[in-house]
Coordinates of C-alpha atoms (C1' of nucleotides) in Angstrom, one line a residue:
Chain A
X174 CA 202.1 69.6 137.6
X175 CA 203.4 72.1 135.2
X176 CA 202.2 75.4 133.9
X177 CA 202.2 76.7 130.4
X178 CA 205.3 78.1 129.6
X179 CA 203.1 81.2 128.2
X180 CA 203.1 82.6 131.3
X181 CA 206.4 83.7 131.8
X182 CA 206.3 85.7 128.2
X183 CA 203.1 87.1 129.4
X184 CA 204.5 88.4 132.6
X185 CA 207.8 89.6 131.1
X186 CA 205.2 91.7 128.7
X187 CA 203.7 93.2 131.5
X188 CA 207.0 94.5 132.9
X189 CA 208.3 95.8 129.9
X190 CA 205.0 97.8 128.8
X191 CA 205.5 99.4 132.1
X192 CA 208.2 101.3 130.3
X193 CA 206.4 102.1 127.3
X194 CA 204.2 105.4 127.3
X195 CA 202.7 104.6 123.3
X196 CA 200.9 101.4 122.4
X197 CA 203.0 97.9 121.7
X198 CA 202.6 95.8 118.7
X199 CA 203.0 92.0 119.7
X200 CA 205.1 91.8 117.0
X201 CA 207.8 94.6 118.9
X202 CA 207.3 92.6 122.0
X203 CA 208.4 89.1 120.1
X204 CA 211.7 90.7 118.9
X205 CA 212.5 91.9 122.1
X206 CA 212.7 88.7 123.4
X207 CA 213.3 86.6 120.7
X208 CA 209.8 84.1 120.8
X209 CA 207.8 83.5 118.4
X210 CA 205.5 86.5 117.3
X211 CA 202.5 84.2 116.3
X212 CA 202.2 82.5 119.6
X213 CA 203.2 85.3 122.0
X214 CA 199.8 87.2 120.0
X215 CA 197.9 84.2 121.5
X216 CA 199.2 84.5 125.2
X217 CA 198.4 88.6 124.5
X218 CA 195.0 87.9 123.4
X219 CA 194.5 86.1 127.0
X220 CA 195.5 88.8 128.7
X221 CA 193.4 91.0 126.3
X222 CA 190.2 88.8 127.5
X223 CA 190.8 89.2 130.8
X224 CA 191.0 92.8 131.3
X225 CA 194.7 93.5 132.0
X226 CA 195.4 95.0 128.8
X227 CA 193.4 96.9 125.9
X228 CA 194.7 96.6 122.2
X229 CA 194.2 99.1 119.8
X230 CA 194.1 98.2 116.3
X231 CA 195.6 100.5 112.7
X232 CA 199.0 101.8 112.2
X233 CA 200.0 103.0 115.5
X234 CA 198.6 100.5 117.4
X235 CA 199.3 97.7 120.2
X236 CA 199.0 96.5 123.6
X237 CA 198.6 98.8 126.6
X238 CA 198.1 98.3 130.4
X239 CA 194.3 99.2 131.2
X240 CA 195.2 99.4 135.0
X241 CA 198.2 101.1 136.8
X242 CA 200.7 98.4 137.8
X243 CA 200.3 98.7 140.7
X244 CA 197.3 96.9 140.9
X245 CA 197.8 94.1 138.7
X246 CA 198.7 91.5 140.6
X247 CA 201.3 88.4 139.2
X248 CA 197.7 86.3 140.1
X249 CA 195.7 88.2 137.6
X250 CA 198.4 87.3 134.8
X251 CA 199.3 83.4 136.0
X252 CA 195.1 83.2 135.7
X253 CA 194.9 85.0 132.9
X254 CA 197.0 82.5 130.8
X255 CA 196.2 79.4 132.9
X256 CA 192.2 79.9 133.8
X257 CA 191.1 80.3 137.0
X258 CA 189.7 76.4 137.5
X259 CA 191.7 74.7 140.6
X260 CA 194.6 72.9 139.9
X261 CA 193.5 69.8 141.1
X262 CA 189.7 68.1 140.3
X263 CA 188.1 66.4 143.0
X264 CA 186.3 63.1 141.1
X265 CA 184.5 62.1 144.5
X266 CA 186.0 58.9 144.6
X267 CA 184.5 58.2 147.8
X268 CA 181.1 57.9 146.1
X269 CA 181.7 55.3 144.0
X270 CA 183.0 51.3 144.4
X271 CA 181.4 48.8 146.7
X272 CA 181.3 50.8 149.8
X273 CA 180.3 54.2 148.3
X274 CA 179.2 56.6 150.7
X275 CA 176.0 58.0 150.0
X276 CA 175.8 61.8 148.1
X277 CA 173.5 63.2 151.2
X278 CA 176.8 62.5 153.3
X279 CA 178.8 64.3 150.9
X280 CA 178.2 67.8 151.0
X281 CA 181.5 69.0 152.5
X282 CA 184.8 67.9 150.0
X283 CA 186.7 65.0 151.7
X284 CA 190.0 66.1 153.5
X285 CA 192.0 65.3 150.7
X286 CA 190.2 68.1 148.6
X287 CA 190.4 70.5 151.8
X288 CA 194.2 70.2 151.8
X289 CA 194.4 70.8 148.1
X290 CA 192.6 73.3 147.9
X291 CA 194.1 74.7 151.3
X292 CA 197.7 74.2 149.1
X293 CA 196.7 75.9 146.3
X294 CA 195.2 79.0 147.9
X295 CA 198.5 79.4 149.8
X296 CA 199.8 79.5 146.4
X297 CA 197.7 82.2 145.0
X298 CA 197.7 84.0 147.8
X299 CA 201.8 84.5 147.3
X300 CA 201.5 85.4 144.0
X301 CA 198.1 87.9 145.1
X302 CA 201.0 89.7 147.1
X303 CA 203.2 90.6 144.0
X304 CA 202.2 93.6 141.6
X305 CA 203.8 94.4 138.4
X306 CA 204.9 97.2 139.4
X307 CA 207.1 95.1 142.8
X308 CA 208.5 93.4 139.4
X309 CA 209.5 96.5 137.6
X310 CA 211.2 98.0 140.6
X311 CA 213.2 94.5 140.9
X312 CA 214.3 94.5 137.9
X313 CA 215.8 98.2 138.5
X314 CA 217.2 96.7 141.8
X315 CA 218.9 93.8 140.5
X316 CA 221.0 95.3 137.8
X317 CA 221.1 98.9 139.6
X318 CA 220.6 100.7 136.6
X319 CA 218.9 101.6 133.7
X320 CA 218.0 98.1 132.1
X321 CA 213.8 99.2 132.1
X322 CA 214.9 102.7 131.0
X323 CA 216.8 101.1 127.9
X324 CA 213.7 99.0 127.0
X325 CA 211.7 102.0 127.2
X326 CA 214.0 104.0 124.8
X327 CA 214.1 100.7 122.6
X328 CA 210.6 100.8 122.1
X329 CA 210.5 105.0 121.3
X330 CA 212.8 104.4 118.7
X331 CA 212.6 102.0 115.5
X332 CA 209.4 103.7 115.4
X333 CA 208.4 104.4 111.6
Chain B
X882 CA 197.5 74.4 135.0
X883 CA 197.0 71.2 136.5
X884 CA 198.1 68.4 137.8
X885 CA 197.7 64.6 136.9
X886 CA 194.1 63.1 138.2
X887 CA 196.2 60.2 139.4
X888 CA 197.3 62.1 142.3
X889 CA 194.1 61.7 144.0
X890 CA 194.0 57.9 143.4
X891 CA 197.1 57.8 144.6
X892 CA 196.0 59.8 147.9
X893 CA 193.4 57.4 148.3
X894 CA 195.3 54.4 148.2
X895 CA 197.7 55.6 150.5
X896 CA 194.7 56.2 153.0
X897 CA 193.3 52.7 152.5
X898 CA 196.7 50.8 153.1
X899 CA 196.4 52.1 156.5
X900 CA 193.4 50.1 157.4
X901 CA 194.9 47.0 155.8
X902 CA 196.9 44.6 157.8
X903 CA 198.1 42.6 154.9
X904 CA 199.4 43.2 151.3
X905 CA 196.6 44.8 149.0
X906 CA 196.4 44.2 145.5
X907 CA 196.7 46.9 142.6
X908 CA 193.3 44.5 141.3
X909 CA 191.4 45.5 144.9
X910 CA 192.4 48.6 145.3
X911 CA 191.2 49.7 141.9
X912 CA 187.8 47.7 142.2
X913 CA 187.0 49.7 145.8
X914 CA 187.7 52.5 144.1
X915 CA 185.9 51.7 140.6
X916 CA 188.8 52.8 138.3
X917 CA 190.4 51.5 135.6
X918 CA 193.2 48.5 137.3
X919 CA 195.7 48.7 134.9
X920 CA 196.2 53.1 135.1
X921 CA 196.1 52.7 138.9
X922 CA 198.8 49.7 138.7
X923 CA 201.0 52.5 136.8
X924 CA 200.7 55.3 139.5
X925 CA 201.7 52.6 142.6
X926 CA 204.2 52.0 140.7
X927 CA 205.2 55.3 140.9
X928 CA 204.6 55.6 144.4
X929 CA 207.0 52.1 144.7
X930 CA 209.7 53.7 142.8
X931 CA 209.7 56.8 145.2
X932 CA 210.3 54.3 148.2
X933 CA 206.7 55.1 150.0
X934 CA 205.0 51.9 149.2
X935 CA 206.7 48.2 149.3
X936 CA 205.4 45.1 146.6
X937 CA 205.0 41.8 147.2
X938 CA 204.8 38.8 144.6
X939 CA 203.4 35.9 144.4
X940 CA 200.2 34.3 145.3
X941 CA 199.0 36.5 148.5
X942 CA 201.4 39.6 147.1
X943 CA 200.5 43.2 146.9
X944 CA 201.2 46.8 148.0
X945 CA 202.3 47.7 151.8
X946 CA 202.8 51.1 153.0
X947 CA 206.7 51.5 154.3
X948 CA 206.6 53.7 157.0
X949 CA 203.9 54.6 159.5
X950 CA 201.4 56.8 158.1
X951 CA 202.1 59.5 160.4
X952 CA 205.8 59.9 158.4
X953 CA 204.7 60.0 154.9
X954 CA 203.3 63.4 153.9
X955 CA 201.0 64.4 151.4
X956 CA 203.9 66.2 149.4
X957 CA 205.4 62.8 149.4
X958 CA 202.7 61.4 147.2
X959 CA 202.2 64.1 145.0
X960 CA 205.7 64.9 144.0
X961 CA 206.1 60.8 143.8
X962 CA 203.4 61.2 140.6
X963 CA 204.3 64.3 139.4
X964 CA 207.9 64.3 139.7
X965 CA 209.7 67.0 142.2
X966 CA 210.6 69.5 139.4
X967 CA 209.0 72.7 139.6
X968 CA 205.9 73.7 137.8
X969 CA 207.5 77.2 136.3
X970 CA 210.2 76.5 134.1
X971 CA 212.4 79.9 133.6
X972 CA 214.0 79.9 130.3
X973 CA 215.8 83.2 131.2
X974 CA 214.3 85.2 128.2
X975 CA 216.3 88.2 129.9
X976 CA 219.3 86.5 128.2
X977 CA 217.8 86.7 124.8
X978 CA 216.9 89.6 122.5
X979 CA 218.8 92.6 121.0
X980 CA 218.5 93.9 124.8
X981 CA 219.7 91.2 126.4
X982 CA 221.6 91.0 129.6
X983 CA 224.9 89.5 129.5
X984 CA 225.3 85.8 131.3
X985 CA 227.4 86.7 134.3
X986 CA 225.0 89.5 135.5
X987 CA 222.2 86.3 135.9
X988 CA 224.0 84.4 138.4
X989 CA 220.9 84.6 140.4
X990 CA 217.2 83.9 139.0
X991 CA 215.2 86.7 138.2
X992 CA 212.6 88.5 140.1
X993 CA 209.9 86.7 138.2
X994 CA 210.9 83.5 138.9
X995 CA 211.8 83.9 142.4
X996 CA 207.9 85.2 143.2
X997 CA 206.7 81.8 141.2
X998 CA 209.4 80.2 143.0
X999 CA 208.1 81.5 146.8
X1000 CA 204.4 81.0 145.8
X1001 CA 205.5 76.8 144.8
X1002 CA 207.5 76.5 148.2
X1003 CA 204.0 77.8 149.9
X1004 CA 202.4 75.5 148.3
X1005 CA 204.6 72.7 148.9
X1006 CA 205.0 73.6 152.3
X1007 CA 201.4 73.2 153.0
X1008 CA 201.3 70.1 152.0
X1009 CA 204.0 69.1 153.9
X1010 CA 202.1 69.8 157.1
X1011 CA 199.7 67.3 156.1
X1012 CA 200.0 63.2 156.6
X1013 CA 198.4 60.5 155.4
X1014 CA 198.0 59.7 159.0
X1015 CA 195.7 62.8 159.4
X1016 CA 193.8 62.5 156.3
X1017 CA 192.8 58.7 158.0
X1018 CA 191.8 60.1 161.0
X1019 CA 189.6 63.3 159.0
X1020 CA 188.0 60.2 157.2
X1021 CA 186.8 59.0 160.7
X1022 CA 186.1 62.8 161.8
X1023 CA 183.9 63.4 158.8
X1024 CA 181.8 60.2 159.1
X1025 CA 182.4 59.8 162.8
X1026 CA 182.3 56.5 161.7
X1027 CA 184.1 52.9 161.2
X1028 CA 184.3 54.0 157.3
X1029 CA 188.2 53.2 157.5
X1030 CA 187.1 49.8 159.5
X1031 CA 184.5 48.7 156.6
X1032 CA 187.7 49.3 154.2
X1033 CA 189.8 47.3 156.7
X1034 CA 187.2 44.4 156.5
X1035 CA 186.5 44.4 153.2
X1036 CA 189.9 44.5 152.4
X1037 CA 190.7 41.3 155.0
X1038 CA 187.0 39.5 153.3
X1039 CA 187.1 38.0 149.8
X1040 CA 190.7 36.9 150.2
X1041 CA 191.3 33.7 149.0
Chain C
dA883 C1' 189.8 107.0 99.4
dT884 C1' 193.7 104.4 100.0
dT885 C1' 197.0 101.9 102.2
dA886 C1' 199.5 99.7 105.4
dC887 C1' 199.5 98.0 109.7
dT888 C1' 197.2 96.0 113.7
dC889 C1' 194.5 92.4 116.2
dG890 C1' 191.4 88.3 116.4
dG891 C1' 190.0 83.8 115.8
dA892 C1' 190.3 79.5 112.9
dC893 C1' 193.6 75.9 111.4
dA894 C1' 197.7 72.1 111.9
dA895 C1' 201.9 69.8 114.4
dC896 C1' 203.6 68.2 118.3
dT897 C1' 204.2 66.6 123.0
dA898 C1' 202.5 64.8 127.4
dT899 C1' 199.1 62.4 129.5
dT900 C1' 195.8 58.6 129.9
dG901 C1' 194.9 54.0 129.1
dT902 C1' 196.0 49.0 127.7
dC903 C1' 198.6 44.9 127.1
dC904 C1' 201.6 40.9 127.8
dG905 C1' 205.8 38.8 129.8
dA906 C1' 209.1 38.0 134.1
dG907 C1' 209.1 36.8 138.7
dT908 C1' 207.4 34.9 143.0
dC909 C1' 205.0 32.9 146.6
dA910 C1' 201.7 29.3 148.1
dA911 C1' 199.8 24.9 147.6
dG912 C1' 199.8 20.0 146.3
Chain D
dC415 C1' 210.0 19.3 144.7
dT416 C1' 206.8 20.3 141.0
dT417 C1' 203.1 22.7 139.7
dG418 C1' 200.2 26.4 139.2
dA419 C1' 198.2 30.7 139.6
dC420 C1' 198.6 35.1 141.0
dT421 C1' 201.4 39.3 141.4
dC422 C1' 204.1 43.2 139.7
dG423 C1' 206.9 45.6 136.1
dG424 C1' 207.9 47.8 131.9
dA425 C1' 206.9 48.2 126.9
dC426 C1' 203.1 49.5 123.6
dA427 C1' 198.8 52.5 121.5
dA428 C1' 195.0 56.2 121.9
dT429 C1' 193.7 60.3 123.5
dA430 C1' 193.7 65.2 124.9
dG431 C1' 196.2 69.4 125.7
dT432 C1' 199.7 72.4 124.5
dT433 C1' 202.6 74.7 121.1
dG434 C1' 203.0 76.9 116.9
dT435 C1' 201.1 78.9 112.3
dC436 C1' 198.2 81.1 109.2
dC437 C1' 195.0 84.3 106.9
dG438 C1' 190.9 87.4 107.1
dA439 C1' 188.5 91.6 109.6
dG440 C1' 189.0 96.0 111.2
dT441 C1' 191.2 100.5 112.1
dA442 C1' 194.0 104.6 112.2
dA443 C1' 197.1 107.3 109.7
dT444 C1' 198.2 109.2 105.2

DNA sequence: ATTACTCGGACAACTATTGTCCGAGTCAAG
DNA sequence: CTTGACTCGGACAATAGTTGTCCGAGTAAT
């Protein structure tokens, strides 16, 4: 089990347009933090699809937040990169082979789908209880200062 | 993401070897379950290498479990076939850029990965309150049945 | 009207997973 | 003790998913 390693750029975009009161080109987001600005445009355009953020297009344009931070949760993003299908896919083994058990006695998934499923909704429900904005205010915690407020000048300035 | 479709073989295995009183075959194990022999040989080896299931040579060999049931959790198994590293990867991006943060002030992880850490130790943690043991006896629950017997005898049948 | 800058989806390169094969080793039987 | 057949184990391809790249359509400012 591993997840794409788009997700962490997409999150770390989230936090940083936090600080930013004017639209974001992907391209200003790559250079920040030094990825690639062809793919980080892909993991934007998820994010775009699913709601979280709006682009605008033409000279000033960019990425914004559509929501208040607040109430975006680290879910929406993980899901918006990732997709929302379960992490593990039930095949119903238990149908099949010499002492397959008939599909009318199958309508409830076996107990090894229960606890995966039971697993993975533990899961989301952690990161359902994270917001962007719980990020942002770490990141001001951790280093005690002004690191979000110099990402936010960053981004002011440079501008043509 | 999403995690390798060999994990639920695996499961399944696991919960047949406790009806069996002798070795079991990779061969019979994959033709009760219908699946290909040769891809389920590769994940019990898997499981073998991580010490939960014991292989036997020869003539009447096969796969044993090595501990009662009731010791080997469902965590086990997984993290024997998908290896115990975790899913999110942090590649400290905060290190990186023109507004990056200098190495000694990221002694410990950032707040992103710590919420995708917490949300993987949920996860993991609920599937550490599972056995194998308990998925046997949900098999009975479900079917209130000798399902787990028919496996037992069809295992012990057909033998040589 | 022009121009330059933006996003968006279509197009390859690469890596990891899935699937297959044959040889080494071992136990049971004759 | 010899034979034989059956078992696992690791090395070898095929496939699918991810990572990475490109160029055209559209838009806002000039």
């Amino acid at each position: 089990m591993k997840l794409s390693g788009g997700v962490e750029w997409a999150l770390h975009c989230c936090v940083v347009l936090t600080a930013a009161s004017r639209p974001v080109p992907a391209t200003r987001l790559a250079e920040l933090h030094q990825v690639s600005s062809t793919y980080l445009a892909k993991q934007l355009q998820s994010l775009s699809r699913a709601g979280l953020i709006r682009s605008a297009q033409g000279k000033s344009g960019g990425y914004t937040l559509t929501r208040p931070a607040g109430e975006i949760t680290v879910l929406d993003v993980v899901e918006a990169i990732e997709g929302t299908g379960p992490a593990f896919v039930c095949t119903e083994v238990r149908q099949r082979g010499p002492l397959a058990c008939p599909p009318e006695a199958c309508t409830a998934p076996c107990g090894i789908a229960r606890t995966m499923y039971a697993a993975e909704q533990a899961w989301r429900d952690k990161l359902r209880e994270v917001s962007i904005a719980d990020l942002a205010r770490g990141v001001d915690a951790d280093y005690e200062g002004e690191v979000l407020g110099q990402v936010g000048g960053w981004l002011a300035a440079e501008r043509s």
